[in-house]
mmCIF file of C-alpha atoms in Angstrom:
data_model
loop_
_atom_site.group_PDB
_atom_site.id
_atom_site.type_symbol
_atom_site.label_atom_id
_atom_site.label_comp_id
_atom_site.label_asym_id
_atom_site.label_seq_id
_atom_site.Cartn_x
_atom_site.Cartn_y
_atom_site.Cartn_z
ATOM 1 C CA MET A 1 77.986 58.621 55.370
ATOM 2 C CA SER A 2 74.759 56.142 56.542
ATOM 3 C CA LEU A 3 71.675 57.701 58.193
ATOM 4 C CA THR A 4 72.919 56.690 60.977
ATOM 5 C CA GLN A 5 76.425 57.513 61.524
ATOM 6 C CA GLY A 6 74.044 61.191 60.515
ATOM 7 C CA ALA A 7 72.241 60.263 63.560
ATOM 8 C CA GLU A 8 74.686 59.614 65.926
ATOM 9 C CA LEU A 9 76.556 62.648 65.076
ATOM 10 C CA GLN A 10 73.744 64.865 65.609
ATOM 11 C CA ALA A 11 72.869 62.889 69.244
ATOM 12 C CA ASN A 12 76.963 63.700 70.305
ATOM 13 C CA GLN A 13 76.718 67.768 69.054
ATOM 14 C CA PRO A 14 74.457 68.451 72.000
ATOM 15 C CA ALA A 15 76.667 66.718 74.906
ATOM 16 C CA SER A 16 80.009 67.590 73.018
ATOM 17 C CA ALA A 17 79.148 71.277 73.301
ATOM 18 C CA ALA A 18 77.423 70.856 76.970
ATOM 19 C CA ARG A 19 80.899 69.733 77.840
ATOM 20 C CA ARG A 20 82.556 72.359 76.067
ATOM 21 C CA ALA A 21 80.192 74.716 78.186
ATOM 22 C CA ILE A 22 81.387 73.027 81.253
ATOM 23 C CA ILE A 23 84.832 73.868 80.335
ATOM 24 C CA ARG A 24 84.294 77.232 79.258
ATOM 25 C CA ALA A 25 82.589 77.938 82.805
ATOM 26 C CA TRP A 26 85.361 75.701 85.118
ATOM 27 C CA PRO A 27 88.200 75.734 83.078
ATOM 28 C CA GLU A 28 90.030 74.086 85.899
ATOM 29 C CA LEU A 29 87.744 70.621 85.296
ATOM 30 C CA ASP A 30 90.735 70.201 82.189
ATOM 31 C CA ASN A 31 93.312 71.243 84.039
ATOM 32 C CA PRO A 32 95.623 67.614 85.134
ATOM 33 C CA ALA A 33 97.784 70.043 87.502
ATOM 34 C CA ALA A 34 94.288 71.344 89.292
ATOM 35 C CA TRP A 35 93.718 67.836 89.648
ATOM 36 C CA LEU A 36 96.941 66.320 91.437
ATOM 37 C CA VAL A 37 96.778 69.915 93.454
ATOM 38 C CA ALA A 38 93.565 68.642 94.275
ATOM 39 C CA LEU A 39 94.513 64.637 95.301
ATOM 40 C CA ILE A 40 96.959 65.959 96.619
ATOM 41 C CA LEU A 41 94.390 67.781 99.160
ATOM 42 C CA VAL A 42 92.022 65.134 99.839
ATOM 43 C CA ILE A 43 95.194 62.440 101.138
ATOM 44 C CA MET A 44 97.255 64.766 102.913
ATOM 45 C CA PRO A 45 96.251 63.664 106.091
ATOM 46 C CA LEU A 46 97.915 60.577 105.124
ATOM 47 C CA ILE A 47 101.631 61.972 104.034
ATOM 48 C CA ALA A 48 101.680 64.956 106.918
ATOM 49 C CA ASN A 49 101.565 64.101 110.547
ATOM 50 C CA GLY A 50 99.365 66.676 113.112
ATOM 51 C CA PHE A 51 102.090 70.026 112.918
ATOM 52 C CA PHE A 52 101.644 70.242 109.382
ATOM 53 C CA LEU A 53 97.951 69.206 108.702
ATOM 54 C CA ILE A 54 97.250 71.709 111.098
ATOM 55 C CA GLU A 55 99.826 74.484 111.611
ATOM 56 C CA ILE A 56 101.170 74.442 107.570
ATOM 57 C CA PHE A 57 97.941 73.415 105.066
ATOM 58 C CA GLY A 58 94.792 73.827 107.973
ATOM 59 C CA THR A 59 96.501 77.990 108.690
ATOM 60 C CA THR A 60 97.293 77.887 104.842
ATOM 61 C CA LEU A 61 93.607 77.282 104.039
ATOM 62 C CA ILE A 62 92.134 79.976 107.205
ATOM 63 C CA LEU A 63 94.050 82.711 105.497
ATOM 64 C CA GLY A 64 93.563 82.447 102.326
ATOM 65 C CA VAL A 65 89.858 82.466 102.626
ATOM 66 C CA VAL A 66 89.760 85.418 104.369
ATOM 67 C CA ALA A 67 92.433 86.860 101.879
ATOM 68 C CA LEU A 68 90.379 85.174 99.278
ATOM 69 C CA SER A 69 87.464 88.137 100.058
ATOM 70 C CA LEU A 70 89.920 90.806 99.788
ATOM 71 C CA MET A 71 90.837 89.309 96.676
ATOM 72 C CA PHE A 72 87.586 89.419 95.353
ATOM 73 C CA LEU A 73 87.024 92.694 95.820
ATOM 74 C CA ALA A 74 90.554 93.854 94.658
ATOM 75 C CA GLY A 75 90.155 91.598 91.461
ATOM 76 C CA TYR A 76 86.033 91.694 90.415
ATOM 77 C CA GLY A 77 85.391 95.174 92.553
ATOM 78 C CA GLY A 78 89.222 96.874 92.369
ATOM 79 C CA MET A 79 88.646 97.974 95.743
ATOM 80 C CA VAL A 80 91.165 97.756 98.415
ATOM 81 C CA SER A 81 89.697 96.570 101.853
ATOM 82 C CA LEU A 82 92.435 96.514 104.752
ATOM 83 C CA MET A 83 89.057 95.510 107.106
ATOM 84 C CA GLN A 84 88.873 91.896 105.868
ATOM 85 C CA LEU A 85 90.241 90.369 109.249
ATOM 86 C CA THR A 86 88.535 93.154 110.738
ATOM 87 C CA ILE A 87 85.309 91.035 110.146
ATOM 88 C CA ALA A 88 86.667 87.426 110.745
ATOM 89 C CA GLY A 89 87.431 88.567 113.472
ATOM 90 C CA PHE A 90 84.223 90.214 114.039
ATOM 91 C CA ALA A 91 82.917 87.048 113.391
ATOM 92 C CA GLY A 92 85.286 84.880 115.578
ATOM 93 C CA TYR A 93 84.484 86.952 118.760
ATOM 94 C CA MET A 94 80.591 87.033 117.658
ATOM 95 C CA VAL A 95 81.291 82.799 118.233
ATOM 96 C CA ALA A 96 83.156 83.236 121.446
ATOM 97 C CA VAL A 97 80.668 85.948 123.138
ATOM 98 C CA PHE A 98 77.395 83.550 121.948
ATOM 99 C CA GLY A 99 78.418 80.502 122.301
ATOM 100 C CA VAL A 100 79.807 78.465 124.837
ATOM 101 C CA SER A 101 84.221 79.189 126.182
ATOM 102 C CA GLY A 102 85.573 79.919 129.432
ATOM 103 C CA ASN A 103 84.701 83.145 130.361
ATOM 104 C CA ALA A 104 81.638 81.940 131.408
ATOM 105 C CA ASN A 105 80.454 85.378 132.642
ATOM 106 C CA ILE A 106 80.892 86.506 129.131
ATOM 107 C CA SER A 107 79.383 84.030 126.963
ATOM 108 C CA LEU A 108 75.984 83.141 126.240
ATOM 109 C CA GLY A 109 76.387 79.816 126.011
ATOM 110 C CA TRP A 110 74.359 78.664 123.132
ATOM 111 C CA PRO A 111 75.363 75.472 120.932
ATOM 112 C CA TRP A 112 77.827 76.132 118.002
ATOM 113 C CA TRP A 113 74.684 75.087 115.280
ATOM 114 C CA LEU A 114 73.041 78.939 116.972
ATOM 115 C CA ALA A 115 75.616 80.941 117.959
ATOM 116 C CA THR A 116 77.870 80.060 114.338
ATOM 117 C CA PRO A 117 75.065 81.557 111.782
ATOM 118 C CA MET A 118 74.009 84.767 114.288
ATOM 119 C CA ALA A 119 77.909 85.562 114.483
ATOM 120 C CA LEU A 120 77.843 85.592 110.404
ATOM 121 C CA ALA A 121 75.482 86.978 109.992
ATOM 122 C CA LEU A 122 76.282 90.259 112.080
ATOM 123 C CA ALA A 123 80.280 89.700 110.482
ATOM 124 C CA THR A 124 78.190 89.938 106.821
ATOM 125 C CA LEU A 125 76.104 92.987 108.490
ATOM 126 C CA PHE A 126 79.011 94.903 110.097
ATOM 127 C CA GLY A 127 81.440 94.560 106.597
ATOM 128 C CA THR A 128 78.169 95.776 104.748
ATOM 129 C CA LEU A 129 78.014 98.827 106.241
ATOM 130 C CA GLY A 130 82.169 99.440 106.320
ATOM 131 C CA GLY A 131 81.794 98.906 102.588
ATOM 132 C CA ALA A 132 78.537 101.316 102.475
ATOM 133 C CA LEU A 133 81.174 103.763 103.889
ATOM 134 C CA ALA A 134 83.598 102.657 101.584
ATOM 135 C CA VAL A 135 82.475 102.587 98.331
ATOM 136 C CA ARG A 136 81.929 106.450 98.957
ATOM 137 C CA THR A 137 85.341 107.366 98.260
ATOM 138 C CA GLU A 138 88.096 105.693 95.688
ATOM 139 C CA GLY A 139 91.480 104.823 95.743
ATOM 140 C CA ILE A 140 93.505 105.480 98.347
ATOM 141 C CA TYR A 141 91.001 106.962 100.657
ATOM 142 C CA THR A 142 88.909 103.659 100.135
ATOM 143 C CA ILE A 143 92.475 101.526 101.479
ATOM 144 C CA MET A 144 92.638 104.629 104.495
ATOM 145 C CA ILE A 145 88.840 104.287 105.430
ATOM 146 C CA THR A 146 88.655 100.581 105.701
ATOM 147 C CA LEU A 147 92.264 100.324 107.907
ATOM 148 C CA ALA A 148 90.436 102.743 109.888
ATOM 149 C CA ILE A 149 87.961 100.578 110.346
ATOM 150 C CA GLY A 150 90.495 97.757 111.241
ATOM 151 C CA ALA A 151 92.631 100.389 113.932
ATOM 152 C CA ALA A 152 89.573 100.903 115.476
ATOM 153 C CA PHE A 153 87.942 97.808 116.688
ATOM 154 C CA TYR A 154 90.956 96.693 117.635
ATOM 155 C CA TYR A 155 91.606 99.074 120.075
ATOM 156 C CA PHE A 156 87.716 98.544 121.139
ATOM 157 C CA THR A 157 88.045 94.933 121.738
ATOM 158 C CA ASN A 158 91.351 96.253 124.055
ATOM 159 C CA GLN A 159 89.669 98.556 125.899
ATOM 160 C CA ASN A 160 86.511 96.341 126.278
ATOM 161 C CA TRP A 161 85.949 94.504 129.185
ATOM 162 C CA ALA A 162 81.855 93.879 129.181
ATOM 163 C CA ILE A 163 81.724 91.836 126.107
ATOM 164 C CA PHE A 164 85.203 91.200 124.497
ATOM 165 C CA ASN A 165 86.997 91.136 127.361
ATOM 166 C CA GLY A 166 90.110 93.878 127.340
ATOM 167 C CA HIS A 167 93.982 92.755 125.859
ATOM 168 C CA THR A 168 92.983 89.430 127.435
ATOM 169 C CA GLY A 169 89.830 87.833 125.217
ATOM 170 C CA ILE A 170 88.474 84.994 125.797
ATOM 171 C CA ASN A 171 89.468 81.682 125.776
ATOM 172 C CA THR A 172 88.393 77.897 125.490
ATOM 173 C CA VAL A 173 86.006 78.474 123.083
ATOM 174 C CA ALA A 174 84.274 75.514 122.941
ATOM 175 C CA THR A 175 84.148 73.625 119.401
ATOM 176 C CA PRO A 176 81.557 71.668 117.330
ATOM 177 C CA GLN A 177 81.008 67.732 118.600
ATOM 178 C CA PHE A 178 77.895 66.177 116.323
ATOM 179 C CA TRP A 179 77.544 63.551 114.759
ATOM 180 C CA GLY A 180 79.734 61.186 117.708
ATOM 181 C CA VAL A 181 83.107 63.551 115.793
ATOM 182 C CA ASP A 182 84.944 65.784 117.345
ATOM 183 C CA TRP A 183 85.476 68.237 114.633
ATOM 184 C CA ARG A 184 88.617 69.883 116.367
ATOM 185 C CA SER A 185 90.031 67.075 116.067
ATOM 186 C CA ASP A 186 93.253 67.191 113.438
ATOM 187 C CA ILE A 187 92.053 65.242 110.499
ATOM 188 C CA PRO A 188 88.131 66.330 111.136
ATOM 189 C CA PHE A 189 89.650 69.938 111.367
ATOM 190 C CA TYR A 190 91.546 69.944 108.222
ATOM 191 C CA TYR A 191 88.426 67.942 106.315
ATOM 192 C CA LEU A 192 86.137 71.073 108.196
ATOM 193 C CA THR A 193 88.913 73.410 107.101
ATOM 194 C CA LEU A 194 89.901 72.279 103.161
ATOM 195 C CA GLY A 195 85.653 71.581 102.609
ATOM 196 C CA VAL A 196 85.137 75.283 103.513
ATOM 197 C CA ALA A 197 88.322 77.003 101.514
ATOM 198 C CA ALA A 198 86.593 74.351 98.400
ATOM 199 C CA LEU A 199 83.323 75.901 99.219
ATOM 200 C CA CYS A 200 84.003 79.911 98.915
ATOM 201 C CA TYR A 201 86.871 79.264 96.301
ATOM 202 C CA PHE A 202 84.416 77.937 93.735
ATOM 203 C CA ALA A 203 81.900 80.196 94.817
ATOM 204 C CA VAL A 204 84.227 83.317 94.069
ATOM 205 C CA GLN A 205 84.550 81.078 91.263
ATOM 206 C CA TYR A 206 81.033 81.103 90.148
ATOM 207 C CA LEU A 207 80.414 84.877 90.934
ATOM 208 C CA SER A 208 82.929 86.491 88.802
ATOM 209 C CA ARG A 209 81.072 84.510 85.698
ATOM 210 C CA ALA A 210 77.482 85.128 86.636
ATOM 211 C CA PRO A 211 75.537 88.396 85.378
ATOM 212 C CA PHE A 212 76.784 89.730 88.615
ATOM 213 C CA GLY A 213 80.294 89.387 88.894
ATOM 214 C CA LEU A 214 80.545 90.837 84.885
ATOM 215 C CA ALA A 215 78.427 93.979 85.843
ATOM 216 C CA LEU A 216 81.110 94.288 89.403
ATOM 217 C CA GLN A 217 83.775 93.682 86.825
ATOM 218 C CA GLY A 218 82.272 96.081 83.943
ATOM 219 C CA VAL A 219 82.142 98.899 87.339
ATOM 220 C CA ARG A 220 85.278 98.226 88.404
ATOM 221 C CA ASP A 221 86.596 99.169 84.507
ATOM 222 C CA ASN A 222 84.647 102.375 83.666
ATOM 223 C CA PRO A 223 82.137 102.602 86.525
ATOM 224 C CA ARG A 224 80.481 105.783 84.712
ATOM 225 C CA ARG A 225 79.489 103.706 81.533
ATOM 226 C CA MET A 226 77.567 101.130 83.542
ATOM 227 C CA ALA A 227 75.626 104.046 85.119
ATOM 228 C CA ALA A 228 75.133 105.129 81.981
ATOM 229 C CA LEU A 229 74.092 101.803 80.890
ATOM 230 C CA GLY A 230 71.046 101.316 84.039
ATOM 231 C CA PHE A 231 74.055 99.992 87.008
ATOM 232 C CA ASN A 232 73.500 101.223 90.096
ATOM 233 C CA VAL A 233 77.317 101.399 91.094
ATOM 234 C CA ASN A 234 77.006 101.445 94.429
ATOM 235 C CA ALA A 235 74.604 98.786 94.995
ATOM 236 C CA HIS A 236 76.927 96.231 93.282
ATOM 237 C CA ARG A 237 79.866 97.756 95.054
ATOM 238 C CA VAL A 238 78.033 97.021 98.643
ATOM 239 C CA ALA A 239 76.902 93.841 97.475
ATOM 240 C CA ALA A 240 80.436 93.127 96.864
ATOM 241 C CA TYR A 241 81.482 93.930 100.544
ATOM 242 C CA ALA A 242 78.722 92.293 101.231
ATOM 243 C CA PHE A 243 79.524 88.949 99.865
ATOM 244 C CA ALA A 244 83.101 89.443 100.768
ATOM 245 C CA SER A 245 82.260 89.692 104.568
ATOM 246 C CA LEU A 246 80.577 86.447 104.945
ATOM 247 C CA VAL A 247 83.853 84.445 103.123
ATOM 248 C CA ALA A 248 85.916 86.270 105.289
ATOM 249 C CA GLY A 249 83.501 85.627 108.368
ATOM 250 C CA LEU A 250 83.871 81.964 107.942
ATOM 251 C CA GLY A 251 87.667 82.027 107.676
ATOM 252 C CA GLY A 252 87.155 83.995 111.144
ATOM 253 C CA VAL A 253 84.981 81.165 112.740
ATOM 254 C CA LEU A 254 87.331 78.410 111.665
ATOM 255 C CA GLN A 255 90.085 80.430 113.314
ATOM 256 C CA LEU A 256 88.797 80.563 116.242
ATOM 257 C CA TRP A 257 87.594 76.937 116.497
ATOM 258 C CA ASN A 258 91.422 76.283 115.011
ATOM 259 C CA TYR A 259 93.053 78.224 117.676
ATOM 260 C CA ARG A 260 90.143 77.781 120.475
ATOM 261 C CA GLN A 261 90.418 81.677 121.809
ATOM 262 C CA ILE A 262 91.062 85.323 120.440
ATOM 263 C CA SER A 263 92.382 88.201 121.643
ATOM 264 C CA PRO A 264 92.422 92.040 119.989
ATOM 265 C CA GLY A 265 96.008 91.072 118.206
ATOM 266 C CA SER A 266 94.208 88.558 116.178
ATOM 267 C CA VAL A 267 92.555 91.517 114.840
ATOM 268 C CA SER A 268 95.394 94.058 114.897
ATOM 269 C CA VAL A 269 96.491 96.382 112.524
ATOM 270 C CA GLY A 270 99.287 94.394 111.019
ATOM 271 C CA ALA A 271 97.490 90.989 111.238
ATOM 272 C CA CYS A 272 94.908 93.300 108.822
ATOM 273 C CA ILE A 273 97.946 94.186 106.279
ATOM 274 C CA ASP A 274 99.520 90.735 106.828
ATOM 275 C CA ILE A 275 96.456 89.690 104.838
ATOM 276 C CA LEU A 276 96.786 91.971 102.082
ATOM 277 C CA ILE A 277 100.386 90.652 101.308
ATOM 278 C CA ILE A 278 99.136 87.367 101.152
ATOM 279 C CA ALA A 279 96.566 88.505 97.678
ATOM 280 C CA VAL A 280 99.377 90.552 96.578
ATOM 281 C CA VAL A 281 102.216 88.120 96.538
ATOM 282 C CA GLY A 282 99.441 85.253 95.532
ATOM 283 C CA GLY A 283 98.600 87.610 92.903
ATOM 284 C CA ILE A 284 94.581 89.315 93.048
ATOM 285 C CA THR A 285 93.610 88.161 89.505
ATOM 286 C CA ARG A 286 92.377 84.191 90.029
ATOM 287 C CA PRO A 287 91.173 82.929 93.522
ATOM 288 C CA VAL A 288 93.907 80.463 93.512
ATOM 289 C CA GLY A 289 96.234 83.194 94.646
ATOM 290 C CA PRO A 290 95.537 83.845 97.335
ATOM 291 C CA PHE A 291 96.122 80.661 98.854
ATOM 292 C CA ILE A 292 99.343 80.664 97.212
ATOM 293 C CA GLY A 293 99.937 83.821 98.736
ATOM 294 C CA ALA A 294 98.992 82.188 102.085
ATOM 295 C CA PHE A 295 101.125 78.994 102.168
ATOM 296 C CA ILE A 296 104.252 81.014 101.281
ATOM 297 C CA PHE A 297 103.100 82.851 104.222
ATOM 298 C CA VAL A 298 102.627 80.301 106.366
ATOM 299 C CA ILE A 299 106.071 79.072 105.368
ATOM 300 C CA LEU A 300 108.256 81.952 106.258
ATOM 301 C CA ARG A 301 106.002 82.654 108.926
ATOM 302 C CA THR A 302 106.460 79.480 110.674
ATOM 303 C CA PHE A 303 110.607 78.389 109.271
ATOM 304 C CA ALA A 304 112.300 81.664 108.591
ATOM 305 C CA LEU A 305 112.929 82.366 112.786
ATOM 306 C CA ASP A 306 114.330 79.117 112.894
ATOM 307 C CA LEU A 307 116.679 80.196 108.744
ATOM 308 C CA LEU A 308 117.756 83.104 110.793
ATOM 309 C CA VAL A 309 119.023 81.635 114.328
ATOM 310 C CA LYS A 310 120.387 79.429 111.986
ATOM 311 C CA PHE A 311 122.698 82.082 110.610
ATOM 312 C CA GLY A 312 123.410 83.756 113.236
ATOM 313 C CA LEU A 313 120.894 86.361 112.664
ATOM 314 C CA ASP A 314 118.289 87.883 115.275
ATOM 315 C CA GLY A 315 115.420 84.754 114.673
ATOM 316 C CA ASN A 316 113.160 88.103 116.232
ATOM 317 C CA ARG A 317 113.589 89.342 112.370
ATOM 318 C CA PHE A 318 112.252 86.601 110.848
ATOM 319 C CA ARG A 319 109.680 89.414 109.042
ATOM 320 C CA LEU A 320 112.075 91.365 106.931
ATOM 321 C CA LEU A 321 112.072 88.351 105.500
ATOM 322 C CA ILE A 322 109.043 88.204 104.207
ATOM 323 C CA GLY A 323 109.366 91.788 103.165
ATOM 324 C CA LEU A 324 111.969 90.818 101.447
ATOM 325 C CA GLY A 325 110.015 88.029 99.972
ATOM 326 C CA PHE A 326 107.063 90.484 99.191
ATOM 327 C CA LEU A 327 109.036 93.200 97.544
ATOM 328 C CA ALA A 328 110.955 90.499 95.195
ATOM 329 C CA ILE A 329 107.633 88.963 93.759
ATOM 330 C CA VAL A 330 106.047 92.869 93.376
ATOM 331 C CA PHE A 331 109.606 93.713 91.281
ATOM 332 C CA TRP A 332 109.419 90.628 89.050
ATOM 333 C CA SER A 333 105.159 90.692 88.873
ATOM 334 C CA SER A 334 102.443 93.019 89.148
ATOM 335 C CA ASP A 335 100.238 90.319 89.742
ATOM 336 C CA GLY A 336 101.651 88.117 92.372
ATOM 337 C CA VAL A 337 103.183 84.203 91.946
ATOM 338 C CA VAL A 338 99.973 83.082 89.294
ATOM 339 C CA GLY A 339 101.235 86.495 87.139
ATOM 340 C CA LEU A 340 104.874 84.792 87.598
ATOM 341 C CA TRP A 341 103.598 81.328 86.828
ATOM 342 C CA GLU A 342 101.699 82.704 82.975
ATOM 343 C CA ARG A 343 104.635 84.676 82.189
ATOM 344 C CA TRP A 344 106.078 81.375 82.345
ATOM 345 C CA ARG A 345 103.485 80.017 80.369
ATOM 346 C CA ARG A 346 103.388 83.071 77.388
ATOM 347 C CA VAL A 347 107.527 81.935 77.057
ATOM 348 C CA ASN A 348 107.568 78.588 76.908
ATOM 349 C CA SER A 349 103.945 78.062 74.765
ATOM 350 C CA THR A 350 105.967 81.185 72.287
ATOM 351 C CA ALA A 351 109.159 80.213 72.214
ATOM 352 C CA PRO A 352 109.869 79.601 68.454
ATOM 353 C CA THR A 353 110.794 75.801 66.944
ATOM 354 C CA ARG A 354 113.487 74.125 66.117
ATOM 355 C CA ALA A 355 113.931 72.377 63.263
ATOM 356 C CA ASP A 356 114.054 69.014 64.827
ATOM 357 C CA GLY A 357 110.488 70.568 66.179
ATOM 358 C CA SER A 358 112.016 71.147 69.488
ATOM 359 C CA ARG A 359 111.139 74.199 71.396
ATOM 360 C CA HIS A 360 114.106 76.910 72.738
ATOM 361 C CA GLY A 361 114.353 80.724 73.878
#
């Protein structure tokens, strides 16, 4: 080997080492399927009409963001929270209260660029305080406390008229307009939702591999050992609730802008449990799981009624199909659709090879 070739190899080694480090940090960059899905999502306005663009894919991204906050707590922190939709609804209510709406006697009339940050800050504070109560318990008691917070907020909004306008809710909420674009129009709103969902997804991915995320996973697996090593267990858990509350708040703001109204039905107990179903069906060990679960949930919720009527059944029982699908997926995989996919990949990768080189199982 000549000196020139040796110098070239030494120069290429740092670049290849940096590339391997990037791939380890972001394995999606080395996954052709991830690039294909990203391409499809980017060009979706070219191949889908307004109904599918907003009611199917836009709603999927919004529910996926809210379920992503639950996945972060449950998957990396071992804390199942049923108040994530409540936090999202709280953020939506705050945008409606501080911003502009058809209820001029309630809304303060702030511009969206002031009302939205204020709503996200208050939603993060609300979720952090709820998390500070929840981290003092474990297991079923954490679930019950967060469910109690969600139920209390639902009844409070339903009965409070001075701030939340009771069971009527707040209607005709103004949506953002800047750079000469109405961001509630179908295509701009879809790209806004896609951008927020991508931001939250990569933030969770990064945080899970950061020192805080690794410490949080250690707290999940063995809190006593982590405490013995000098980590503040409760502080890490409360910080996880704060981050998850911010993510849920972003989903709540998008949901408010999508429907332009919010009412107690948006934060009902049933809706809170739907977020848990979405996260579990998709899988709570990978950030992509909530979005898969949200897509399945939205498809069933949108088309199950027509399917039941077509077979001569009561269309109002469409939730029966959602429940049966939930039971089937959980029965076959404890980690939802992501777990089924990983099991299928393992079976195919470890299948024995014949003499002619083909695989069989």
